[in-house]
Coordinates of C-alpha atoms and ligand atoms in Angstrom, one line a residue:
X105 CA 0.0 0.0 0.0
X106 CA 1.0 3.5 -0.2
X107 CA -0.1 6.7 1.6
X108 CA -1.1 9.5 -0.7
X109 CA -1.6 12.9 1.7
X110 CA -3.1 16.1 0.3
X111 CA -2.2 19.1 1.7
X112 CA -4.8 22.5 1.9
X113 CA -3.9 24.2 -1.6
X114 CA -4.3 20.6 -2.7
X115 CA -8.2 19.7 -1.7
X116 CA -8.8 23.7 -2.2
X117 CA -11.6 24.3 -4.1
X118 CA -14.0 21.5 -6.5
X119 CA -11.0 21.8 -9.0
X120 CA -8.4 20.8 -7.0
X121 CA -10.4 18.0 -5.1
X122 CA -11.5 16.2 -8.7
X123 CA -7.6 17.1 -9.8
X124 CA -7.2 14.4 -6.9
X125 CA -9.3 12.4 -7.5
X126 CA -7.6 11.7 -10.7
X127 CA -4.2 11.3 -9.5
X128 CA -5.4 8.9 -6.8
X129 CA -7.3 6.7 -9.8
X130 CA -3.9 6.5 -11.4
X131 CA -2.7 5.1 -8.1
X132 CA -5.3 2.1 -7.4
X133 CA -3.1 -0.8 -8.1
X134 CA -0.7 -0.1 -5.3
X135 CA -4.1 0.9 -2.8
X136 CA -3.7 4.1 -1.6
X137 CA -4.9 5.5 1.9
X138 CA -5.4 8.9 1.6
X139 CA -4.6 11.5 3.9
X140 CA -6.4 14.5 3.5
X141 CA -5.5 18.6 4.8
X142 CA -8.2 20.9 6.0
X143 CA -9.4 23.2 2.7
X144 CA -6.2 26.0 2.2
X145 CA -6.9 28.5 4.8
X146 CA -9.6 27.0 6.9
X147 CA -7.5 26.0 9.6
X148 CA -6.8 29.6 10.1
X149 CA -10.0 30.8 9.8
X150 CA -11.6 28.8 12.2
X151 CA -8.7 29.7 14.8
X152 CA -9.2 33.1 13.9
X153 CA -13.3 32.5 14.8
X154 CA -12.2 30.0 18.2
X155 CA -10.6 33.1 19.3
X156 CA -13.0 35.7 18.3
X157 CA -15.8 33.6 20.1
X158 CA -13.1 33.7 23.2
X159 CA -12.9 37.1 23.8
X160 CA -17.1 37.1 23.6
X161 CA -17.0 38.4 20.2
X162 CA -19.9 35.9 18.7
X163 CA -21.0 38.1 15.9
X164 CA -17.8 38.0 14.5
X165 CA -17.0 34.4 14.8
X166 CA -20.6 33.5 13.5
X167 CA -19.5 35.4 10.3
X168 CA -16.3 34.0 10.0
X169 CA -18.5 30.4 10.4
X170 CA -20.8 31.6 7.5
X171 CA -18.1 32.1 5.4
X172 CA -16.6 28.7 5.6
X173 CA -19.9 27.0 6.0
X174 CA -20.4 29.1 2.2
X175 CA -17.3 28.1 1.4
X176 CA -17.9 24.2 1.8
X177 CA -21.4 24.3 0.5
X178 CA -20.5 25.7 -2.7
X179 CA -17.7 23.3 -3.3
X180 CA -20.3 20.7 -2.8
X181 CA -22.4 21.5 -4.9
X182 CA -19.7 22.3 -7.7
X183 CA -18.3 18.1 -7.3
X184 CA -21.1 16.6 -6.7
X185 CA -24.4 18.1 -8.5
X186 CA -27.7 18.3 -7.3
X187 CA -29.0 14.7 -6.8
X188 CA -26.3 13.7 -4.2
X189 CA -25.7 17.4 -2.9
X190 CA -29.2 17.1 -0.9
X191 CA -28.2 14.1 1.4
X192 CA -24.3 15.5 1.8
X193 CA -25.4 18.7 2.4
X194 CA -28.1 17.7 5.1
X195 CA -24.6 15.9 6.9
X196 CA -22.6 19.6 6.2
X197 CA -25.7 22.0 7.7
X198 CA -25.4 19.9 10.5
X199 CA -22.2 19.6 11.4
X200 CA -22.0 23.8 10.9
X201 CA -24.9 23.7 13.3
X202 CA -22.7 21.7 15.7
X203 CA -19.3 24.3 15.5
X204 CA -21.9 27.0 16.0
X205 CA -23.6 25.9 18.9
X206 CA -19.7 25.5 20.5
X207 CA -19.1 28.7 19.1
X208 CA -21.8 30.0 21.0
X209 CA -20.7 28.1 23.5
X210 CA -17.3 29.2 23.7
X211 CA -18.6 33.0 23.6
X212 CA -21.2 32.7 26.3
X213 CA -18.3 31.4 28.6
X214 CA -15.7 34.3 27.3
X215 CA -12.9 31.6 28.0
X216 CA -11.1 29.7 25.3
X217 CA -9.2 26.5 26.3
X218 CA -6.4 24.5 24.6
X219 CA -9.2 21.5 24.3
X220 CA -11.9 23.4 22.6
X221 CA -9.5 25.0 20.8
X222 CA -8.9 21.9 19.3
X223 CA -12.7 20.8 19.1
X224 CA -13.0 23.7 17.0
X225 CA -9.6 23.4 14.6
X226 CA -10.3 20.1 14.2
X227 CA -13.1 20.5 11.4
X228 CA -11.1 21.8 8.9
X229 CA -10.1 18.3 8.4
X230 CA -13.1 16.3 9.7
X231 CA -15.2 18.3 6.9
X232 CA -12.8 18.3 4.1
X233 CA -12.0 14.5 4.5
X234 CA -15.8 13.6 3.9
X235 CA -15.8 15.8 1.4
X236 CA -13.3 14.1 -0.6
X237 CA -14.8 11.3 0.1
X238 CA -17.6 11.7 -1.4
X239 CA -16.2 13.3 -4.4
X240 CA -14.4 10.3 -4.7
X241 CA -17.0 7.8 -4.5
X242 CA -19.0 10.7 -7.3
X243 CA -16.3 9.7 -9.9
X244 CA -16.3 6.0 -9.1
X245 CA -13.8 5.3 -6.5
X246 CA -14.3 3.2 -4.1
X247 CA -13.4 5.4 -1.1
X248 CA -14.4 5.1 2.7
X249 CA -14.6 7.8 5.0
X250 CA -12.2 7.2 8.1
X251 CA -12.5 9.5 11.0
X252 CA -9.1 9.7 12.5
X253 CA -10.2 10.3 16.0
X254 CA -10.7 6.9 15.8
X255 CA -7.3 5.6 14.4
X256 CA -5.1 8.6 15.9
X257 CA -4.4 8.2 19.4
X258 CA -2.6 10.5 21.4
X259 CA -1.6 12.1 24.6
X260 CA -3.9 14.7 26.5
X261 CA -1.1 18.1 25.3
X262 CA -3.8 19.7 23.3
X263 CA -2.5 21.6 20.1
X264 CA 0.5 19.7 19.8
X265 CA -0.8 16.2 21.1
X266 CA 1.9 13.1 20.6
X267 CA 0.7 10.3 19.8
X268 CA 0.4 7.0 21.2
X269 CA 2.5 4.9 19.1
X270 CA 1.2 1.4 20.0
X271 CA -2.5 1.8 20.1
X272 CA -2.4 4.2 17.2
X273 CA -0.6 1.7 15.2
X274 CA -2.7 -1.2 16.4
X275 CA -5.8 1.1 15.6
X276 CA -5.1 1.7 12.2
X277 CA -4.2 -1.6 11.4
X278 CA -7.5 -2.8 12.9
X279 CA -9.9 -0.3 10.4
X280 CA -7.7 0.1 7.5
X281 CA -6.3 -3.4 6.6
X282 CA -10.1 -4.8 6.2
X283 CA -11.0 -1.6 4.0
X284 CA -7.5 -2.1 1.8
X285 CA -8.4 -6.1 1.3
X286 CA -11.8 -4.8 0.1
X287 CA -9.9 -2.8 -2.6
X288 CA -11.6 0.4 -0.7
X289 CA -9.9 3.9 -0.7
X290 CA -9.5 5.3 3.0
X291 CA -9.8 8.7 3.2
X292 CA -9.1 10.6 6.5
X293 CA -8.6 13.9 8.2
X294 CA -4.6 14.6 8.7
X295 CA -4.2 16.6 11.9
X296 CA -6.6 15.3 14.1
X297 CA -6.8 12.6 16.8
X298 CA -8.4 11.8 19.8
X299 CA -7.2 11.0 23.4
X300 CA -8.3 7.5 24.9
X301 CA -11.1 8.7 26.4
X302 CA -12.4 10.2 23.4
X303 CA -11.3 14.1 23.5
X304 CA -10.8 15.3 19.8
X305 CA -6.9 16.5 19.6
X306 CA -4.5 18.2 17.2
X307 CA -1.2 17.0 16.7
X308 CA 0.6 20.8 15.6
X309 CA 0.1 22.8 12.9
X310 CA 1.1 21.4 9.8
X311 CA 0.7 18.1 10.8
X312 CA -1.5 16.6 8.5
X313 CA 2.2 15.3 6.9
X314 CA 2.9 13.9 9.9
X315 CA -0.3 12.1 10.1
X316 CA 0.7 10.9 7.1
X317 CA 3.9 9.3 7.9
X318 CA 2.2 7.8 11.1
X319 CA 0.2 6.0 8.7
X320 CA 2.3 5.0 6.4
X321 CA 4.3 3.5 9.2
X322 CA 1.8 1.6 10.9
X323 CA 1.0 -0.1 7.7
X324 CA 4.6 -0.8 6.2
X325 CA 4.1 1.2 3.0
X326 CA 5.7 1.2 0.1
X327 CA 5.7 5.2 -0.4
X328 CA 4.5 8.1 1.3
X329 CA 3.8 11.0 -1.0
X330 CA 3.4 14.5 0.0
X331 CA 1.2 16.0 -2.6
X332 CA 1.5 19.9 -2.4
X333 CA 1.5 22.7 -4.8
X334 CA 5.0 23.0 -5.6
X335 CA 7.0 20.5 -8.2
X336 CA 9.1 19.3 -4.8
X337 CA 11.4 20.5 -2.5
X338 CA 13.1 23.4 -3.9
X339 CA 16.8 24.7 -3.7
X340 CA 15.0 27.5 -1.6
X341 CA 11.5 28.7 -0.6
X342 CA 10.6 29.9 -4.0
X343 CA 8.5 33.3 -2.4
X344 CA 11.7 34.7 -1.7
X345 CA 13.4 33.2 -5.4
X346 CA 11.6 32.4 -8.0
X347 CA 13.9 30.9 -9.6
X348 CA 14.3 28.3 -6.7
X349 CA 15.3 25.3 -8.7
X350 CA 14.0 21.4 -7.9
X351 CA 15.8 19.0 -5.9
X352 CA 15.7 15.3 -7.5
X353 CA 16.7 13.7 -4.1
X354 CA 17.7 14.2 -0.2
X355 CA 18.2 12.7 2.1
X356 CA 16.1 12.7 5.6
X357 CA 18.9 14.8 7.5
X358 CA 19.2 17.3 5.2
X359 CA 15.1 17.6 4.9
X360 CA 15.0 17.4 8.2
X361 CA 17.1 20.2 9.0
X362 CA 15.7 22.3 6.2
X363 CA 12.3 21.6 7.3
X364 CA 13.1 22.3 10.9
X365 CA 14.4 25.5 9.6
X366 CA 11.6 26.9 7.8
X367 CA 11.0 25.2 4.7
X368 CA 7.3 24.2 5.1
X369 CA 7.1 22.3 2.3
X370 CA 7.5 19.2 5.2
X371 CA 6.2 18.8 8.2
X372 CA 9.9 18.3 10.3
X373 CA 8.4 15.4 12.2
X374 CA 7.1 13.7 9.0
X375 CA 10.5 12.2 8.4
X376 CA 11.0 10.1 11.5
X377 CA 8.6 7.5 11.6
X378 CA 9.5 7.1 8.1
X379 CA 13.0 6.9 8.4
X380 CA 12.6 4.3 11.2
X381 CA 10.8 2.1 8.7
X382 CA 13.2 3.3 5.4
X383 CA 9.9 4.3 3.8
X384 CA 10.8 6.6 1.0
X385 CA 8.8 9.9 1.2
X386 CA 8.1 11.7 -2.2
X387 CA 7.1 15.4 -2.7
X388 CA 4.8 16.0 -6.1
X389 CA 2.9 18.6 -7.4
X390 CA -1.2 18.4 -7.7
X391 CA -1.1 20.9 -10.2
X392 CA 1.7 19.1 -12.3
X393 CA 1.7 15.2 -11.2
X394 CA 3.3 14.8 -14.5
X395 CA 7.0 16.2 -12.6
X396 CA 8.6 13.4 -10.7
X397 CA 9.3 15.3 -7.6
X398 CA 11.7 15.0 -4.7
X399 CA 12.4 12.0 -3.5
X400 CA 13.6 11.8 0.3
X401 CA 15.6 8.9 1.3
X402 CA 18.1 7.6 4.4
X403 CA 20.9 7.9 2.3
X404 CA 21.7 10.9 -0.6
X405 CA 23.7 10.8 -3.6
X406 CA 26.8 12.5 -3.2
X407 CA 26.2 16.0 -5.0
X408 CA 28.6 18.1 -6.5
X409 CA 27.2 21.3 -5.5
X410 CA 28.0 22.3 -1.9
X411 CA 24.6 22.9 -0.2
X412 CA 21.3 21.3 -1.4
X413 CA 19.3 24.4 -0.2
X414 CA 18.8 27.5 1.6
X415 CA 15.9 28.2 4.4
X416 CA 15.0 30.8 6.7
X417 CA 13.0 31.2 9.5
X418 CA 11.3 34.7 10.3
X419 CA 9.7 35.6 13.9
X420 CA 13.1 34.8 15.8
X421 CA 14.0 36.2 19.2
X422 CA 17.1 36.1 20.6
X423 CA 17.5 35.3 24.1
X424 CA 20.7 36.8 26.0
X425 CA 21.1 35.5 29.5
X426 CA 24.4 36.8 31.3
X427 CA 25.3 35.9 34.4
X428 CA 28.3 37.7 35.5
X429 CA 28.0 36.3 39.3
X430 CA 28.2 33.4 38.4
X431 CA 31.2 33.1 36.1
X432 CA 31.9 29.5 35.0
X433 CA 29.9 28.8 37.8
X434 CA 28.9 25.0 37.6
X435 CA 25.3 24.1 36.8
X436 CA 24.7 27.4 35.2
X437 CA 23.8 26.3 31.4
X438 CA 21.7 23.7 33.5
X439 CA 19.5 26.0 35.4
X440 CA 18.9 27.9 31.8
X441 CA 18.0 25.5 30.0
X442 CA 16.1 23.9 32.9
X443 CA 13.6 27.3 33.0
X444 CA 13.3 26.5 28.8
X445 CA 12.3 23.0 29.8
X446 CA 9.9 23.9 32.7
X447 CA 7.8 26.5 30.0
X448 CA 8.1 24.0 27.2
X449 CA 10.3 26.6 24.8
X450 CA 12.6 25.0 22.3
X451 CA 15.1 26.5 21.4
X452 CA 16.9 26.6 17.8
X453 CA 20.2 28.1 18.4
X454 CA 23.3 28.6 21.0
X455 CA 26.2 30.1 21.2
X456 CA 27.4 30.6 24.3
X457 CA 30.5 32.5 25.8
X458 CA 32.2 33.0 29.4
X459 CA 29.9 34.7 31.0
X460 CA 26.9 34.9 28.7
X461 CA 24.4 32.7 26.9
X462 CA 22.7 33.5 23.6
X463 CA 19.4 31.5 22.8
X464 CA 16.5 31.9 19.5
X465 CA 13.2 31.0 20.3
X466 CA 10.3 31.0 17.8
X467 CA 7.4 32.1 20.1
X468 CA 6.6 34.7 22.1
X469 CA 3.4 33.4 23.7
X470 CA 5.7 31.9 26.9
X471 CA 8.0 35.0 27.0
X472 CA 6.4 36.7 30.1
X473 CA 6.3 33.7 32.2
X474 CA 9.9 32.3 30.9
X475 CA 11.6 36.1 31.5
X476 CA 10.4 35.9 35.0
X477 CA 12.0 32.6 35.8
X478 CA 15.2 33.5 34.1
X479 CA 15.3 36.6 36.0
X480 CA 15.8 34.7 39.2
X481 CA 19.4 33.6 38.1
X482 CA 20.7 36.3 35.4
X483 CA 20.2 39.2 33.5
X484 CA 18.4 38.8 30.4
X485 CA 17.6 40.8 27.3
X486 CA 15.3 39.9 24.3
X487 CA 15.6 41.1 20.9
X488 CA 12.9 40.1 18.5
X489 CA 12.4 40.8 14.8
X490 CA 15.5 38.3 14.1
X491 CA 15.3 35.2 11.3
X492 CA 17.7 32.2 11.2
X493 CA 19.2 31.2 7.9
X494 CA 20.0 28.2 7.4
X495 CA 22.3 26.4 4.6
X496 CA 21.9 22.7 4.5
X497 CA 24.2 19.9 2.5
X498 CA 25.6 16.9 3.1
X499 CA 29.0 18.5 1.4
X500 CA 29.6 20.6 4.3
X501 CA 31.0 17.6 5.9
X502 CA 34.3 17.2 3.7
X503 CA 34.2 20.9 2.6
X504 CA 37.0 23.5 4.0
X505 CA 36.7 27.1 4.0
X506 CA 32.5 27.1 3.3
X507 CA 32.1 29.4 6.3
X508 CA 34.3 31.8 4.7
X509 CA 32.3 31.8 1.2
X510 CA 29.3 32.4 2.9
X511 CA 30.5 35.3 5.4
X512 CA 32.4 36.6 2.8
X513 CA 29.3 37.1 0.6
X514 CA 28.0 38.9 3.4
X515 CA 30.6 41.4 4.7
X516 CA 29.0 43.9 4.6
X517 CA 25.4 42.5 6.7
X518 CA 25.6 42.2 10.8
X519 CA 25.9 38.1 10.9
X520 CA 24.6 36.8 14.4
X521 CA 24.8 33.3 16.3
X522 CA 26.5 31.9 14.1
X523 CA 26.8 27.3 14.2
X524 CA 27.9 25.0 12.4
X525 CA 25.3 22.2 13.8
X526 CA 26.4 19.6 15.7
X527 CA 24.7 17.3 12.8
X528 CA 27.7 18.9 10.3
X529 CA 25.1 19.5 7.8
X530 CA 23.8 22.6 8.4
X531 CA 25.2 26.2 8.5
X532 CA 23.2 28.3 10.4
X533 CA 23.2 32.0 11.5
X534 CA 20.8 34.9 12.2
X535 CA 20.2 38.1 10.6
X536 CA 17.9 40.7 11.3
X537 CA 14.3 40.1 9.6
X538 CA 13.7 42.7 6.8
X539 CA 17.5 41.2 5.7
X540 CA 16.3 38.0 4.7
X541 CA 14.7 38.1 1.2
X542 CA 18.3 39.9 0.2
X543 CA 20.3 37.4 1.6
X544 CA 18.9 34.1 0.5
X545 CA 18.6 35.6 -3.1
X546 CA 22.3 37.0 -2.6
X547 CA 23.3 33.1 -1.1
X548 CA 21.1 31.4 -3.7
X549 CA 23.0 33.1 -6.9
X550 CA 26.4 32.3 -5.6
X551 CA 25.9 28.8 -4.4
X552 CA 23.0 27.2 -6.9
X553 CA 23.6 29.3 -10.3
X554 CA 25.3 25.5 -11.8
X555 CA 23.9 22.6 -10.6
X556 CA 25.0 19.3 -10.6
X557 CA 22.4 17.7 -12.5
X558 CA 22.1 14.3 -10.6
X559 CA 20.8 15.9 -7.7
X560 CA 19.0 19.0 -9.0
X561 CA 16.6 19.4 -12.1
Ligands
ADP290 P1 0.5 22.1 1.9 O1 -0.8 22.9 2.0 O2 0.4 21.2 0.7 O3 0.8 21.4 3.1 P2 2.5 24.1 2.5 O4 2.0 25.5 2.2 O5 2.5 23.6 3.9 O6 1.6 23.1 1.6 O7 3.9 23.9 1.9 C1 4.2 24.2 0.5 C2 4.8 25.6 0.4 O8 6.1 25.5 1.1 C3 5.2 26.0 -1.0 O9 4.1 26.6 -1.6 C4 6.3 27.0 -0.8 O10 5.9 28.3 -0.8 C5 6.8 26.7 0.7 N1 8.3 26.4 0.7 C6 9.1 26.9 1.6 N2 10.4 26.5 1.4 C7 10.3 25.6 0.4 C8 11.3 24.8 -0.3 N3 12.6 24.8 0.0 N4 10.8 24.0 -1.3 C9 9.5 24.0 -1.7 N5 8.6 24.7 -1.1 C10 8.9 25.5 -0.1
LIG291 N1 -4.8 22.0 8.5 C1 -3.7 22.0 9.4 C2 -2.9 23.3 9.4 O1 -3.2 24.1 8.6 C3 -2.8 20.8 9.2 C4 -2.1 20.7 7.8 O2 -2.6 21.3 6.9 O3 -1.1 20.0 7.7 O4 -2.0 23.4 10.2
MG292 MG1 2.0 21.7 5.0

């Protein structure tokens, strides 16, 4: 079997749902499951509306509702015509009816909690999975709605649950093997799961790939493609250069890193249940499933070209903790990182001297309650607005003197933080924000203008 997920740009509209539906029919002999994203957008919207109806604002998160519950209608009625669009629209009306009574809900109360957060998120991906579904089974494909609260079990940390590995896996195996020997079509939500006692949960935004991989695993499959709206993974997010060029294959390190680092293309925990199997993971285009894509594997081709690609990651703070008191004072670094620990921040990168400790963090929700804690055992200052850059190859290895390309390209810009990761295939460093579009297009001329051509097309 192999595990075909769509992401949001992907199951968009009635055009890009029956677009598909044809690339899944091409795929029936090696029996696809198929993992589906919420619509493009709808995730954040009904956020956006779980928040509104938080601060007692139910006027504006009914609208928001009305729009999406438009939204879904219409697309409805566009794939699958009148006759079946009465009974499927009787199951939309009332599951809109449902989200609006818990907006309502949610309003009356003025208090939004990480759980009904989730209640809320999760149907983006409940709705758009039936959806599909029964577009599917419109154009003659034998597909069967799967609703992955049932399948996807995970812990109780609500909007980033993990899951449960071993009922999860037993789970799946239990309600899709059946459906596979049937030569059915599962089609589920990505994203959502449920706790063992029942409580709908999200597993992080963009997870729906992760979903995917979680799937793919539990089964054994053959592939796992990532269907998305560009023709792969590209030498750099191709917003900041359109001429971002396609990368044939790389391996899970290097995606890894470049995922972790920005490039959304891939959800960064997508690649380790697949690696822990050897499942190759694919990246193709819905709009162009003619391209072959970007194949992911354990092991890359040696590649000619120093770095694979470029990504950068905007909305960086910087974290300086100094504690002069306490110079080379045992246990220090432990008591940081401790505080980082006890508010659940990750942290990206550190560079650390004597008497001081620099730290990037990625979100500024925890800042208040972390700055207090910190502030018990050193001086700390924050400077937000940063980005990380981040060069990633499996050449930097066995290359000398690449740190002194890159800087040298960059004389003339204030370079931060900068590492050379402890996985020695990554270069990373951080620049102010508004300097980022320049410097990846700056980077991206001088290190991917030739290309070798076994690794990029
Ligand atoms: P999906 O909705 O299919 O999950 P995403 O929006 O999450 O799609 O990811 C695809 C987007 O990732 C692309 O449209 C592109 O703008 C962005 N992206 C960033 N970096 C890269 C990269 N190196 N290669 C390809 N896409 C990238
Ligand atoms: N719909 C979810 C999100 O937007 C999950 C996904 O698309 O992967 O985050
Ligand atoms: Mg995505």
């Amino acid at each position: 079997m192999i595990v075909m997920k769509f992401g949001g740009t992907s199951v968009e509209d009635a055009k890009a749902i029956d677009r598909a539906a044809s690339i899944v029919r091409e795929r029936l002999p090696q029996k696809p499951v198929v993992v589906v994203s919420a619509m493009a957008k709808v995730t954040d919207t009904l956020l956006k509306m779980a928040k509104a109806a938080g601060e007692g604002k139910r006027d504006a998160a009914m609208e928001l509702s009305r729009g999406l519950r438009e939204r879904h209608y219409n697309c409805t009625g566009e794939l699958l015509g009148t006759g079946v669009f009465t009974r499927f629209h009787g199951e939309l009306e009332a599951e809109f009816d449902a989200l609006d009574e818990l907006l309502r809900g949610i309003a009356a109360v003025g208090e939004l909690t990480p759980r009904t957060t989730d209640l809320v998120a999760s149907y983006g991906e409940l709705l758009s999975s039936r959806l599909v579904s029964e577009a599917f089974q419109a154009r003659g494909i034998a597909a069967a709605h799967v609703d992955s609260r049932e399948c996807i079990v995970t812990d109780a940390n609500h909007m980033k649950a993990a899951p449960l590995f071993d009922e999860t896996n037993e789970q799946l195996g239990h309600t899709l093997k059946p459906l596979l020997d049937r030569n059915q079509v599962p089609v589920m939500g990505g994203f959502i799961g449920s706790t063992r006692g029942g409580v709908t949960t999200t597993i992080g935004r963009g997870g729906s790939d992760f979903s995917a991989a979680i799937v793919g695993a539990a089964l054994g499959a053959a592939a796992i493609e990532i269907w998305t709206d560009v023709d792969g993974m590209l030498t750099t997010d191709p917003h900041f250069c359109p001429d971002a060029r396609r990368i044939r294959v790389i391996s899970f390190d290097e995606a890894a890193e470049l995922a972790y680092f920005g490039a959304k293309v891939l959800h960064p925990a997508t690649v380790l249940p697949a690696i822990q199997k050897n499942i190759p993971v694919w990246i193709l285009n819905s709009r162009n499933p003619a391209c072959e894509g970007t194949k992911i594997t354990t092991r890359a081709p040696h590649c000619r070209n120093m770095f694979k690609a470029i990504a950068a990651k905007k909305r960086i703070t910087i974290v300086n903790v100094a504690a002069p008191r306490m110079l080379l004072a045992h246990g220090f670094l432990k008591s940081i990182f401790e505080a980082f620990d006890r508010h659940r921040v990750p942290i990206d990168v550190v560079s650390t001297s004597e008497v001081s400790v620099s730290l990037t963090i990625d979100s500024n929700e925890a800042i208040p309650a972390l700055a207090a804690d910190l502030a018990k055992i050193a001086d700390v200052k924050y400077e937000g607005r940063k980005a990380i850059v981040c060069l990633v190859g499996e050449s930097l290895r066995e290359t000398p003197g690449l740190a002194a390309r890159v800087f040298g390209e960059l004389s003339d810009l204030k370079v931060r933080m900068i590492s050379q990761g402890a996985s020695e295939i990554n270069l990373t460093f951080v620049i102010e924000e508004e300097d980022v579009p320049g410097v990846v297009q700056r980077l991206h001329r001088t290190f991917f203008s030739e290309l070798d051509p076994a690794v990029f097309a």
